[in-house]
CSV table of C-alpha atoms and ligand atoms in Angstrom, one decimal:
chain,number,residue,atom,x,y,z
A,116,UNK,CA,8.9,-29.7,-23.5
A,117,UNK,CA,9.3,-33.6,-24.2
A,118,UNK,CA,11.1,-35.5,-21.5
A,119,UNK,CA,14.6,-36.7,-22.9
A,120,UNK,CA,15.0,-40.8,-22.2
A,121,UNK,CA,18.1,-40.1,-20.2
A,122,UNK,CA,18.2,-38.4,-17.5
A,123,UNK,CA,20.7,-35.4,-17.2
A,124,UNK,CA,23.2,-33.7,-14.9
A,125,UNK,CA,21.9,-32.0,-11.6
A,126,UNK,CA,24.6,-29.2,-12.2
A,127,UNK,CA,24.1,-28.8,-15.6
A,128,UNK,CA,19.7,-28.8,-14.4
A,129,UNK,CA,21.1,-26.4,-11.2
A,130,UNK,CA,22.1,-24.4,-13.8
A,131,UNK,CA,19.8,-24.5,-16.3
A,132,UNK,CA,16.8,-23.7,-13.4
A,133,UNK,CA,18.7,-20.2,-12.4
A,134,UNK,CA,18.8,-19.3,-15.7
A,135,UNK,CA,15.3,-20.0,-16.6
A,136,UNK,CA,14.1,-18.9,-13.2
A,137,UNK,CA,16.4,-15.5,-13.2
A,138,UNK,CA,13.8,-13.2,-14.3
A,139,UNK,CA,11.6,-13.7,-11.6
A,140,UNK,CA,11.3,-10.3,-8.9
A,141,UNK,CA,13.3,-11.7,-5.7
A,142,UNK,CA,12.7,-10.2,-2.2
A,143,UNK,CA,16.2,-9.0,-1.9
A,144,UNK,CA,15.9,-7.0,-5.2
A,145,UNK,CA,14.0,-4.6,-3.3
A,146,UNK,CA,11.0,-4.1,-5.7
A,147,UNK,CA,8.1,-5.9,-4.5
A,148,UNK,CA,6.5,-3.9,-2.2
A,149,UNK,CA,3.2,-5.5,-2.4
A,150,UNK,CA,3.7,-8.6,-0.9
A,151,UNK,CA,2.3,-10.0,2.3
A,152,UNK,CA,5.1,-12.5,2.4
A,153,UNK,CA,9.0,-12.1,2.4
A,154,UNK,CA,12.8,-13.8,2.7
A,155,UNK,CA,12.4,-16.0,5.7
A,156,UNK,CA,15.0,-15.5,8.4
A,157,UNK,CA,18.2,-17.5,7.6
A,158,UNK,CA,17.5,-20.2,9.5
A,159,UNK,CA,14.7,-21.8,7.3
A,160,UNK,CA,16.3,-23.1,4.4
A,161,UNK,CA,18.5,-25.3,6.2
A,162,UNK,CA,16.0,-26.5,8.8
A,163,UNK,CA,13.7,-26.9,5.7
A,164,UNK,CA,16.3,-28.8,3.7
A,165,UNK,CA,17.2,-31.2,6.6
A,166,UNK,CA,14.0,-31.9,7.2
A,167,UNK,CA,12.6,-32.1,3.8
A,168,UNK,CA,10.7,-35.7,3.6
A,169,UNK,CA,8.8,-35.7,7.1
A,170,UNK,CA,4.9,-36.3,5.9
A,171,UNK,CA,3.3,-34.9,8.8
A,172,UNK,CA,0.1,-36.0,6.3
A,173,UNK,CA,0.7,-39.6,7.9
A,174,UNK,CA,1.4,-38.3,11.2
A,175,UNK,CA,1.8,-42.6,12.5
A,176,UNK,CA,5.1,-42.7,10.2
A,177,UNK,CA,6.5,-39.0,12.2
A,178,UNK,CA,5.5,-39.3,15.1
A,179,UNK,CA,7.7,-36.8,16.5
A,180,UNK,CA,7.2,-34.3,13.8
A,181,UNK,CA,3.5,-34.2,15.3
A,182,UNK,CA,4.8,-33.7,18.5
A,183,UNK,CA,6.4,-30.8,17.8
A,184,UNK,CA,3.4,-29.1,15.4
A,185,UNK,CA,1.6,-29.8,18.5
A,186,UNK,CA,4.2,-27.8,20.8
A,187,UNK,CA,4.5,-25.2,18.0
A,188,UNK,CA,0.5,-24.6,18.0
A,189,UNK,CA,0.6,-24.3,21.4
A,190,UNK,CA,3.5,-21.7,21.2
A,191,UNK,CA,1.1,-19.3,18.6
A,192,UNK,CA,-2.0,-19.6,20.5
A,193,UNK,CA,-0.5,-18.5,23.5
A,194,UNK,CA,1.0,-15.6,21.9
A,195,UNK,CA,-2.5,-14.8,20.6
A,196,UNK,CA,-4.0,-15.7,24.2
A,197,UNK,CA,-4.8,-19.2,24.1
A,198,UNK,CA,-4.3,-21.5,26.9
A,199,UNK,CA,-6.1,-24.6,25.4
A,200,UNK,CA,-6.0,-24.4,22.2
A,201,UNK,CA,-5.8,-27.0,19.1
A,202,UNK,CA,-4.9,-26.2,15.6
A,203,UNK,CA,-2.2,-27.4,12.4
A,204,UNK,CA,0.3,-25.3,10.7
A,205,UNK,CA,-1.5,-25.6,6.8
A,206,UNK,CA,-0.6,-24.3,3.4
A,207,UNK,CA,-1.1,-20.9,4.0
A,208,UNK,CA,-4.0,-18.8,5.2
A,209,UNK,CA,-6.6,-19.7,2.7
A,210,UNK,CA,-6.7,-23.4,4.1
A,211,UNK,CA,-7.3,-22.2,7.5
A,212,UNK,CA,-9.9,-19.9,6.1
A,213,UNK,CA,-11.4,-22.4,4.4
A,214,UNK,CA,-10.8,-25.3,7.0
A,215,UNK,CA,-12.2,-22.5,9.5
A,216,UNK,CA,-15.8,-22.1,7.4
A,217,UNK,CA,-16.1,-26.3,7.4
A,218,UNK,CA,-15.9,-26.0,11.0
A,219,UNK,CA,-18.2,-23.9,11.6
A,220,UNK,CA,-20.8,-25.3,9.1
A,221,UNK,CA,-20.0,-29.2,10.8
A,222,UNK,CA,-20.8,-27.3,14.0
A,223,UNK,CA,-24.2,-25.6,13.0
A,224,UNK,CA,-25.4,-29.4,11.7
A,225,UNK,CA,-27.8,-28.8,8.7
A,226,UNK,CA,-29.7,-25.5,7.5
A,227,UNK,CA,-27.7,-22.7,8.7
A,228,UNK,CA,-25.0,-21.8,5.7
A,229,UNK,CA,-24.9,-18.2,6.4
A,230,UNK,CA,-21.6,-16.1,7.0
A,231,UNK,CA,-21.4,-12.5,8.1
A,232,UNK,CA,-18.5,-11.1,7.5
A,233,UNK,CA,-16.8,-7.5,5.9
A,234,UNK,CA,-17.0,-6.4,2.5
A,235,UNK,CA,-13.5,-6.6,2.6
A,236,UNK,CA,-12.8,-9.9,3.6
A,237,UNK,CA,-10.4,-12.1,1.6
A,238,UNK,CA,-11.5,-14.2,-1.0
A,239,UNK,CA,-10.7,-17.5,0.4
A,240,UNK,CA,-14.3,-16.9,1.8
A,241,UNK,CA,-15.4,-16.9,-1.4
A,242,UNK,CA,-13.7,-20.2,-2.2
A,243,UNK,CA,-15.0,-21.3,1.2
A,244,UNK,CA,-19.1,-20.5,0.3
A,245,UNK,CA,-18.4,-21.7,-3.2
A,246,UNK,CA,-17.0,-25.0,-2.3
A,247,UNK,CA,-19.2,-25.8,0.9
A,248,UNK,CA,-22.5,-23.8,-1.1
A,249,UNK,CA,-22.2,-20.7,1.9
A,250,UNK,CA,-23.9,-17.8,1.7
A,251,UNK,CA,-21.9,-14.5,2.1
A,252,UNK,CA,-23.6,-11.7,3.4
A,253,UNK,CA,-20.9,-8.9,3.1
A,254,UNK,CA,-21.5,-6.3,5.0
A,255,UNK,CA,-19.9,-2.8,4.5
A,256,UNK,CA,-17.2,-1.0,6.0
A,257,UNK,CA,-17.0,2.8,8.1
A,258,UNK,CA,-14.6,5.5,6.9
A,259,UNK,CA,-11.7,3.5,8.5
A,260,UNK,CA,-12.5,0.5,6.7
A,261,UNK,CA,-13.6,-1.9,9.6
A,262,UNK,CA,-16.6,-3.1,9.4
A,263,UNK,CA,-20.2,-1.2,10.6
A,264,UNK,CA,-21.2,-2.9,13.3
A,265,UNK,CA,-24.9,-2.0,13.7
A,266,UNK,CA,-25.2,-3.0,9.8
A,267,UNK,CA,-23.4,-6.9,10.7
A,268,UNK,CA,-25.4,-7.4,14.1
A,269,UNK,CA,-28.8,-6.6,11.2
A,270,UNK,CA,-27.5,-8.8,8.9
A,271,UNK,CA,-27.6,-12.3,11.6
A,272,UNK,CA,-30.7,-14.3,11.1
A,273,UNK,CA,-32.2,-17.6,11.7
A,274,UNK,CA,-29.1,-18.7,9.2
A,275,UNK,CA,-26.4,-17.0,10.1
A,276,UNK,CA,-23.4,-19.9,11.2
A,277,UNK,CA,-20.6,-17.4,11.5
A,278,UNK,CA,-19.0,-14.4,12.2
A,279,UNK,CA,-16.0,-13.5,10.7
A,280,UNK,CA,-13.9,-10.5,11.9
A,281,UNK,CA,-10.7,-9.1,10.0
A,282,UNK,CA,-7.6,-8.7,11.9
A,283,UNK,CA,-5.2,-6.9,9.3
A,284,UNK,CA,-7.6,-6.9,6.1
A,285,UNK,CA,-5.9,-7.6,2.9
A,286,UNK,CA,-6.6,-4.3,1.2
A,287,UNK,CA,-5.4,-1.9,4.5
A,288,UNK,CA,-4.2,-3.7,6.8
A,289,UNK,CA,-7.8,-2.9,8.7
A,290,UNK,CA,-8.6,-4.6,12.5
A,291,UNK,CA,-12.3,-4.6,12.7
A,292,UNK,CA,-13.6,-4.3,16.2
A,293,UNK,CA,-13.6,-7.6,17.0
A,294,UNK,CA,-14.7,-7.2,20.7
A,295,UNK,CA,-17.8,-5.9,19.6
A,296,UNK,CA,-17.7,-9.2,17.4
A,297,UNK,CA,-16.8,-11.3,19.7
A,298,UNK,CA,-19.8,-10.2,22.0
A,299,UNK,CA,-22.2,-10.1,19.2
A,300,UNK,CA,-21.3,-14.0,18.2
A,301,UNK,CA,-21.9,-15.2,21.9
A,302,UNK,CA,-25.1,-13.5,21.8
A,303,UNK,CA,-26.6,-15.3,19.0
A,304,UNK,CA,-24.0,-18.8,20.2
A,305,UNK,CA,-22.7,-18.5,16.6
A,306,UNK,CA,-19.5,-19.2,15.6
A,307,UNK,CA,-16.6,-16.4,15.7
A,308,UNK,CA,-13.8,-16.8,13.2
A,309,UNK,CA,-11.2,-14.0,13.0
A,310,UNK,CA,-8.6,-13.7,10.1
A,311,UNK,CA,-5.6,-12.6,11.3
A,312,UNK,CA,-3.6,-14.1,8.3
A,313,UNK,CA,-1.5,-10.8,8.2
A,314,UNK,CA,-2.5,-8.8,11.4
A,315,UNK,CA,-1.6,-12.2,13.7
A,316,UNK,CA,2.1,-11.8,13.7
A,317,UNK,CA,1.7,-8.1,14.3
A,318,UNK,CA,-1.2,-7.5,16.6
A,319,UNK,CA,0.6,-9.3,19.8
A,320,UNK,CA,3.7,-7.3,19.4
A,321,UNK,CA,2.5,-3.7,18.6
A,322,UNK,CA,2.1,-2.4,21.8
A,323,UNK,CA,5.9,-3.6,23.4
A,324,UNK,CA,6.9,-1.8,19.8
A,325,UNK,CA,5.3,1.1,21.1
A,326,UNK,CA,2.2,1.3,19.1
A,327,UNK,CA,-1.5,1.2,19.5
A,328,UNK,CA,-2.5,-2.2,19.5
A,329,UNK,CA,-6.8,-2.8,18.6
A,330,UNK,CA,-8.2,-5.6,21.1
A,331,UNK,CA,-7.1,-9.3,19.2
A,332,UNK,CA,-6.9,-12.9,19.8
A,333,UNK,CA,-8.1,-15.6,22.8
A,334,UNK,CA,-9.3,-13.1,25.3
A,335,UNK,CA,-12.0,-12.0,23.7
A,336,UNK,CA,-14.0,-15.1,24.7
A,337,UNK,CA,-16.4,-15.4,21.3
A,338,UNK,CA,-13.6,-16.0,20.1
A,339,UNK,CA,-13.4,-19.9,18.4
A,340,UNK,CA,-10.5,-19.7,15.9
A,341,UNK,CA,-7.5,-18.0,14.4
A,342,UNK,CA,-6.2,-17.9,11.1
A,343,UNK,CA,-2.0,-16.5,11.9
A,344,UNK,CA,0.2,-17.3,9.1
A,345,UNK,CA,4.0,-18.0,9.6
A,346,UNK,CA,4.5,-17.3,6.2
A,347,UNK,CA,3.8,-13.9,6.5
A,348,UNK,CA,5.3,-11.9,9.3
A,349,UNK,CA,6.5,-15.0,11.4
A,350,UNK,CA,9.7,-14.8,8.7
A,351,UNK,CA,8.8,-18.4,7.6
A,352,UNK,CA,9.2,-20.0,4.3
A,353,UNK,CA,6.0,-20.8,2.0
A,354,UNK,CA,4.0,-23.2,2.8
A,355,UNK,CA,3.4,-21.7,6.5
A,356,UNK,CA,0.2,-21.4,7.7
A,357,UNK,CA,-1.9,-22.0,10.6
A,358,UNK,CA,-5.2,-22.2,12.4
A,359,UNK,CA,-5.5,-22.3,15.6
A,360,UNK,CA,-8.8,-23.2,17.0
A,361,UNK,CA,-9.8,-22.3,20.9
A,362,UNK,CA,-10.2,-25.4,22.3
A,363,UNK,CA,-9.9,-29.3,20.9
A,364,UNK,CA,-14.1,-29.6,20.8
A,365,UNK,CA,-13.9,-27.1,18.7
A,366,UNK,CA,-10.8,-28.4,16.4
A,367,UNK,CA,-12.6,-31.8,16.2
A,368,UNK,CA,-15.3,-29.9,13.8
A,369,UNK,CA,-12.3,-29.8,11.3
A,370,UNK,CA,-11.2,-33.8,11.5
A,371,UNK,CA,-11.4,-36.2,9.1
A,372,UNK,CA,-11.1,-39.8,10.2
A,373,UNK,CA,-8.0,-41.5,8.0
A,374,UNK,CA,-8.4,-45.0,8.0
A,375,UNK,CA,-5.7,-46.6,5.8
A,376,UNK,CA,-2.3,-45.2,6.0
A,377,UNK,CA,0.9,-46.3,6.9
A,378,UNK,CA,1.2,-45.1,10.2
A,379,UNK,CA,-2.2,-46.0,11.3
A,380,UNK,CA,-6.1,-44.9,11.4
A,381,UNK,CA,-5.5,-41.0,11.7
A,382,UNK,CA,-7.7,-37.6,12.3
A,383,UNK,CA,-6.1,-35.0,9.6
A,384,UNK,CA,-7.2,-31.6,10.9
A,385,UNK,CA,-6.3,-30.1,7.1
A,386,UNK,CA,-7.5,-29.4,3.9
A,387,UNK,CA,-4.5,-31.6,2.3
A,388,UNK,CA,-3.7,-35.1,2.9
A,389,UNK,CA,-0.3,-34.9,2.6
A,390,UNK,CA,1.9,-32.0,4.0
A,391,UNK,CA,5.4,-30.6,4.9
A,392,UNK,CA,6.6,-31.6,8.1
A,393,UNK,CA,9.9,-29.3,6.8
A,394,UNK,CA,7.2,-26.6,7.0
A,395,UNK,CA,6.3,-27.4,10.9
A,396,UNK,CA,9.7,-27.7,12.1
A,397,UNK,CA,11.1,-24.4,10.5
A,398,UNK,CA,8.0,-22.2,12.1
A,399,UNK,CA,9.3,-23.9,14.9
A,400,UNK,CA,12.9,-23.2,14.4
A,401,UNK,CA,12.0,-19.7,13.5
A,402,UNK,CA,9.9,-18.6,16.6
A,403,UNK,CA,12.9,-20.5,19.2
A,404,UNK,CA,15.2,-18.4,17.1
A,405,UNK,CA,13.8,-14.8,17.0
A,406,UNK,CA,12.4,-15.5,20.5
A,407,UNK,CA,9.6,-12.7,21.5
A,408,UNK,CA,12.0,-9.8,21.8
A,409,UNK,CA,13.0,-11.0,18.0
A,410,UNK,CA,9.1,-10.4,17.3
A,411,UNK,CA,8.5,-7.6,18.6
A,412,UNK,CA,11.8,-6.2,16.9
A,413,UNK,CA,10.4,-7.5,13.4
A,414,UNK,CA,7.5,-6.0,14.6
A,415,UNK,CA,9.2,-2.8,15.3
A,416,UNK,CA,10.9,-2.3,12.4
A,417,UNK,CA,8.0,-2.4,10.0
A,418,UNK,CA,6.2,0.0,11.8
A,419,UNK,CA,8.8,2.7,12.4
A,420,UNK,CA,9.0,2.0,8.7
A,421,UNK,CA,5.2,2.1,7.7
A,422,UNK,CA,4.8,5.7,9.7
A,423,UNK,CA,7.6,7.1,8.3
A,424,UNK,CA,6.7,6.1,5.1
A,425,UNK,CA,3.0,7.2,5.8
A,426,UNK,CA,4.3,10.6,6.5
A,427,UNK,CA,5.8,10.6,3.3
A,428,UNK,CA,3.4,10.1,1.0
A,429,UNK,CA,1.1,12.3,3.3
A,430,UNK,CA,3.7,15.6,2.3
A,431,UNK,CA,3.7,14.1,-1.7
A,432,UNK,CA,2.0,16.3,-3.7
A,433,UNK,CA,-0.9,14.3,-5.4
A,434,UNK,CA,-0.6,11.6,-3.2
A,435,UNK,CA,-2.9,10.6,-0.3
A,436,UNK,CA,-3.2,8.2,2.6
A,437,UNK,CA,-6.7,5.9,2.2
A,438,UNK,CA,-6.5,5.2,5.6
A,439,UNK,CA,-3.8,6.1,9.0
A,440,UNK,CA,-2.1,2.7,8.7
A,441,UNK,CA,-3.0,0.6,12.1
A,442,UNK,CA,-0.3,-2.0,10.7
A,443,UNK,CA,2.4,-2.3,8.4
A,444,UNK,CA,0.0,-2.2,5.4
A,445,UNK,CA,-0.1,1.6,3.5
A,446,UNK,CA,-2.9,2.2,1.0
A,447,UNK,CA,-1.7,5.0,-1.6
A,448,UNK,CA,-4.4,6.8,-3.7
A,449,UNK,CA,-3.2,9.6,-6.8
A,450,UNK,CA,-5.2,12.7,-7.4
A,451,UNK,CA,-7.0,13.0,-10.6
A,452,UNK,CA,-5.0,9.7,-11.5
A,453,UNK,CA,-6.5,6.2,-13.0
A,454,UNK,CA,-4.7,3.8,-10.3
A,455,UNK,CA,-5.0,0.5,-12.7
A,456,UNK,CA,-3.0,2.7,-15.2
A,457,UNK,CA,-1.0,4.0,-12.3
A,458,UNK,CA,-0.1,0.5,-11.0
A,459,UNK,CA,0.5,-0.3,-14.9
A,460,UNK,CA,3.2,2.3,-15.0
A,461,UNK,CA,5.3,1.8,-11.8
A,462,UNK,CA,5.1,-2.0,-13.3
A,463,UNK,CA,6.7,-0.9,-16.5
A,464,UNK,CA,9.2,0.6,-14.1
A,465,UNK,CA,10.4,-2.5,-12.4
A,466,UNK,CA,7.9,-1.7,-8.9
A,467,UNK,CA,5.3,-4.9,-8.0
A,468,UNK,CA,2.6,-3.1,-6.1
A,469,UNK,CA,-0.9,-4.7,-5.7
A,470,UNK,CA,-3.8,-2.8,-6.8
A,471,UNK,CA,-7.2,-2.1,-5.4
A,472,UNK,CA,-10.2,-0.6,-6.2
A,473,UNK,CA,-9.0,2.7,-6.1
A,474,UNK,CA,-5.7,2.5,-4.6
A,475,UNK,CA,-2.2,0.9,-4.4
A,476,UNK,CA,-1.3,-1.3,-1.7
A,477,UNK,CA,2.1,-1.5,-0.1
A,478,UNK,CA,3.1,-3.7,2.6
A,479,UNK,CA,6.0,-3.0,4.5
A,480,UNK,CA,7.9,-6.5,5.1
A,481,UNK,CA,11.3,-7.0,6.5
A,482,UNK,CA,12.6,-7.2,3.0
A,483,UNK,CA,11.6,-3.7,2.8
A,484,UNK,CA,14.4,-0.8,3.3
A,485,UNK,CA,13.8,2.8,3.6
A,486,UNK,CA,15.7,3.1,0.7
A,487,UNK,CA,13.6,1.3,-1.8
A,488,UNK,CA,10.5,3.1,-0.8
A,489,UNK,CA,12.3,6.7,-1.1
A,490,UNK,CA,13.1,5.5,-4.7
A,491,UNK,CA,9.5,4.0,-5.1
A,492,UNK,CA,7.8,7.3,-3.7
A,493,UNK,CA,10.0,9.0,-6.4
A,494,UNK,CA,9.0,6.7,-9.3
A,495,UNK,CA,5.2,7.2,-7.9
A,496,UNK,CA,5.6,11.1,-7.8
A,497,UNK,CA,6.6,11.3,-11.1
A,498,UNK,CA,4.2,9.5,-12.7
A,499,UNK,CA,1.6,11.0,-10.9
A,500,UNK,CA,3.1,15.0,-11.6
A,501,UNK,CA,3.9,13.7,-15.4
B,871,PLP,N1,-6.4,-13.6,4.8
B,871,PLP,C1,-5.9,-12.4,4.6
B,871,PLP,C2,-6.4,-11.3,5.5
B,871,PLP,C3,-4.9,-12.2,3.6
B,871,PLP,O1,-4.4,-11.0,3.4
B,871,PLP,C4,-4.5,-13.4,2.9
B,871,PLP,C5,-3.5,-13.2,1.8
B,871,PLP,O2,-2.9,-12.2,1.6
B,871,PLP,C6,-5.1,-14.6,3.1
B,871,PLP,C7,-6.0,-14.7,4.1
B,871,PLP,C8,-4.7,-15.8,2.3
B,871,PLP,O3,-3.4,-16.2,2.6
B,871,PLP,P1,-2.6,-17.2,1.7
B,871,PLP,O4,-2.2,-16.4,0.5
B,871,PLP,O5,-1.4,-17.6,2.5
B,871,PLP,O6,-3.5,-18.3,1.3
């Protein structure tokens, strides 16, 4: 569409967006169910509104705004165990995969470009070797879908840089056993990235919610970052991400030296130049608001959720679990059933479910209501029985 010379109402453009923008799936609709993100809490759009031009990018100009990304850093590593720790809140959580792999490859120096890491790792890895010219060696998973140990401790070699360990994998919501990483990584002094995009807003709390909680985070001392995204189960808004790195020797392996701008010579710890300091002071906002007791009961409510649901498609006829969910992430596979054509059909039916080799993924996010997946388990059923 050609740009008109004048410009035109911002009602009549207010309208005009809702309208064009109406058939999008919303969160409150109730049918996407295979999403790792959600509606933030209430709070967000007014915090991000109000704060809506801070450039933390040119941290010199907001200098308080980097203040308080430092204060909010501080606040998510030590709910994942830190004490020191150094980090950014990013785009999301393949920037802090990404910006996690050029750390660890400015820290090796030249030659080693190696990564070991799970077969089902997220792609931003890919992104990550392909853009820094890494080698993956993916290394496969056990019947609960973390990854086999013996087979990623054969895989190190003279090249190996990384680890990286999966805390709430993409697919199934999977922990590998990341003390068993974290050991292996000191014994070879390489270094030990764990992805806890999803799991990191759910691991910490799962015990007070009165689940098993696999070993996660800081204390495991291999440990050298953290990918935990906001924008997942913290009930921020999009952009939200963050990495959190162990200590600041380790963060300085991401830094860029900024020479030029406004606000004076700089180190940007990111992928991006410039970036939402609205995004930084709502994950702020957010975690002051909800408090722990808040997380834990966000926490709490997706897993009552998940193993009630879990039970339910357990006593479906046709239907099976892939794996005993360890978080709020539910694999579905269909008997006898083609599950492309299956996730084809419950998409014809309104339902946005992600699809894997094999099996439909649900995620069980605090948009998500026990009523939407009894009439979601319905829709599945009958496709699968018809
Ligand atoms: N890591 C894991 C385990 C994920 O599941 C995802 C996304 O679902 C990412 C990283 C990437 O996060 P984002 O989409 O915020 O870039």
């Amino acid at each position: 569409m050609q740009l008109k010379v004048d410009g035109q109402d911002s009602e009549l453009l207010l309208t005009e967006l809702e309208k064009r923008l109406s058939p999008d799936l919303t969160f409150e609709g109730g049918h996407i169910l295979g999403s790792m993100c959600s509606s933030p809490d209430p709070i967000v759009p007014e915090v991000f509104a109000r704060f809506i031009e801070k450039n933390i990018g040119d941290p010199g100009l907001f200098p308080a705004t980097v203040a308080l990304e430092h204060e909010v850093v501080e606040t998510i590593g030590a709910l994942i165990g830190g004490t020191a720790v150094s980090g950014s809140i990013l785009t999301g959580g393949t920037e802090a995969n990404i910006l996690a792999m050029w750390a660890a490859k400015r820290r090796a120096g030249g030659g080693r470009r190696q990564v070991v890491l799970s077969e089902s790792a997220h792609f931003s890895f890919d992104k990550a070797a392909d853009l820094m010219d890494l080698e993956l060696l993916r290394v496969p998973v056990d019947s609960s879908h973390r990854v086999k140990i013996d087979e990623l401790r054969a895989a190190i070699g003279d090249k190996t840089m990384a680890v990286v360990g999966i805390a709430g994998s993409t697919g199934l919501g999977a922990v590998d056993p990341l003390e068993d990483l974290s050991s292996i990584a000191l014994e070879n002094d390489l270094y030990f990235h764990v992805d806890g995009a999803f799991g990191g807003f759910v691991l910490p709390f799962l015990r007070e919610a009165g689940y098993r909680a696999p070993a996660f985070g800081f204390s495991l001392p291999g440990v050298s970052s953290i990918t935990i995204d906001p924008h997942k189960m913290g009930r921020s808004a999009i952009p939200a991400g963050c990495l959190v790195f162990r200590d600041a020797q380790l963060a300085k392996f991401a830094e860029t030296n900024v020479t030029y701008l406004a606000g004076g010579e700089t180190n940007q710890r990111t992928i991006t130049g410039t970036r939402s300091g609205a995004s930084v002071a709502a994950v702020w906002a957010v975690l002051h608001h909800l408090g722990r007791s808040g997380l834990v009961a966000n926490v709490k409510r997706a897993m009552d959720m998940t193993s009630w649901f879990a039970d339910a498609v357990a006593g479906t006829p046709g239907l099976s679990l892939v794996v005993d969910p360890t978080l709020n992430v539910v694999g579905i596979r269909a008997e006898g059933c083609r599950m492309p054509e299956v996730a084809t059909r419950l998409r014809r039916r309104g339902w946005a479910v992600s699809l894997f080799d094999g099996y439909v993924r649900i995620v069980i996010m605090p948009h998500v209501s026990r009523e939407h997946l009894r009439r979601f388990l319905d829709a599945l059923s009958g496709i699968v029985q018809g």
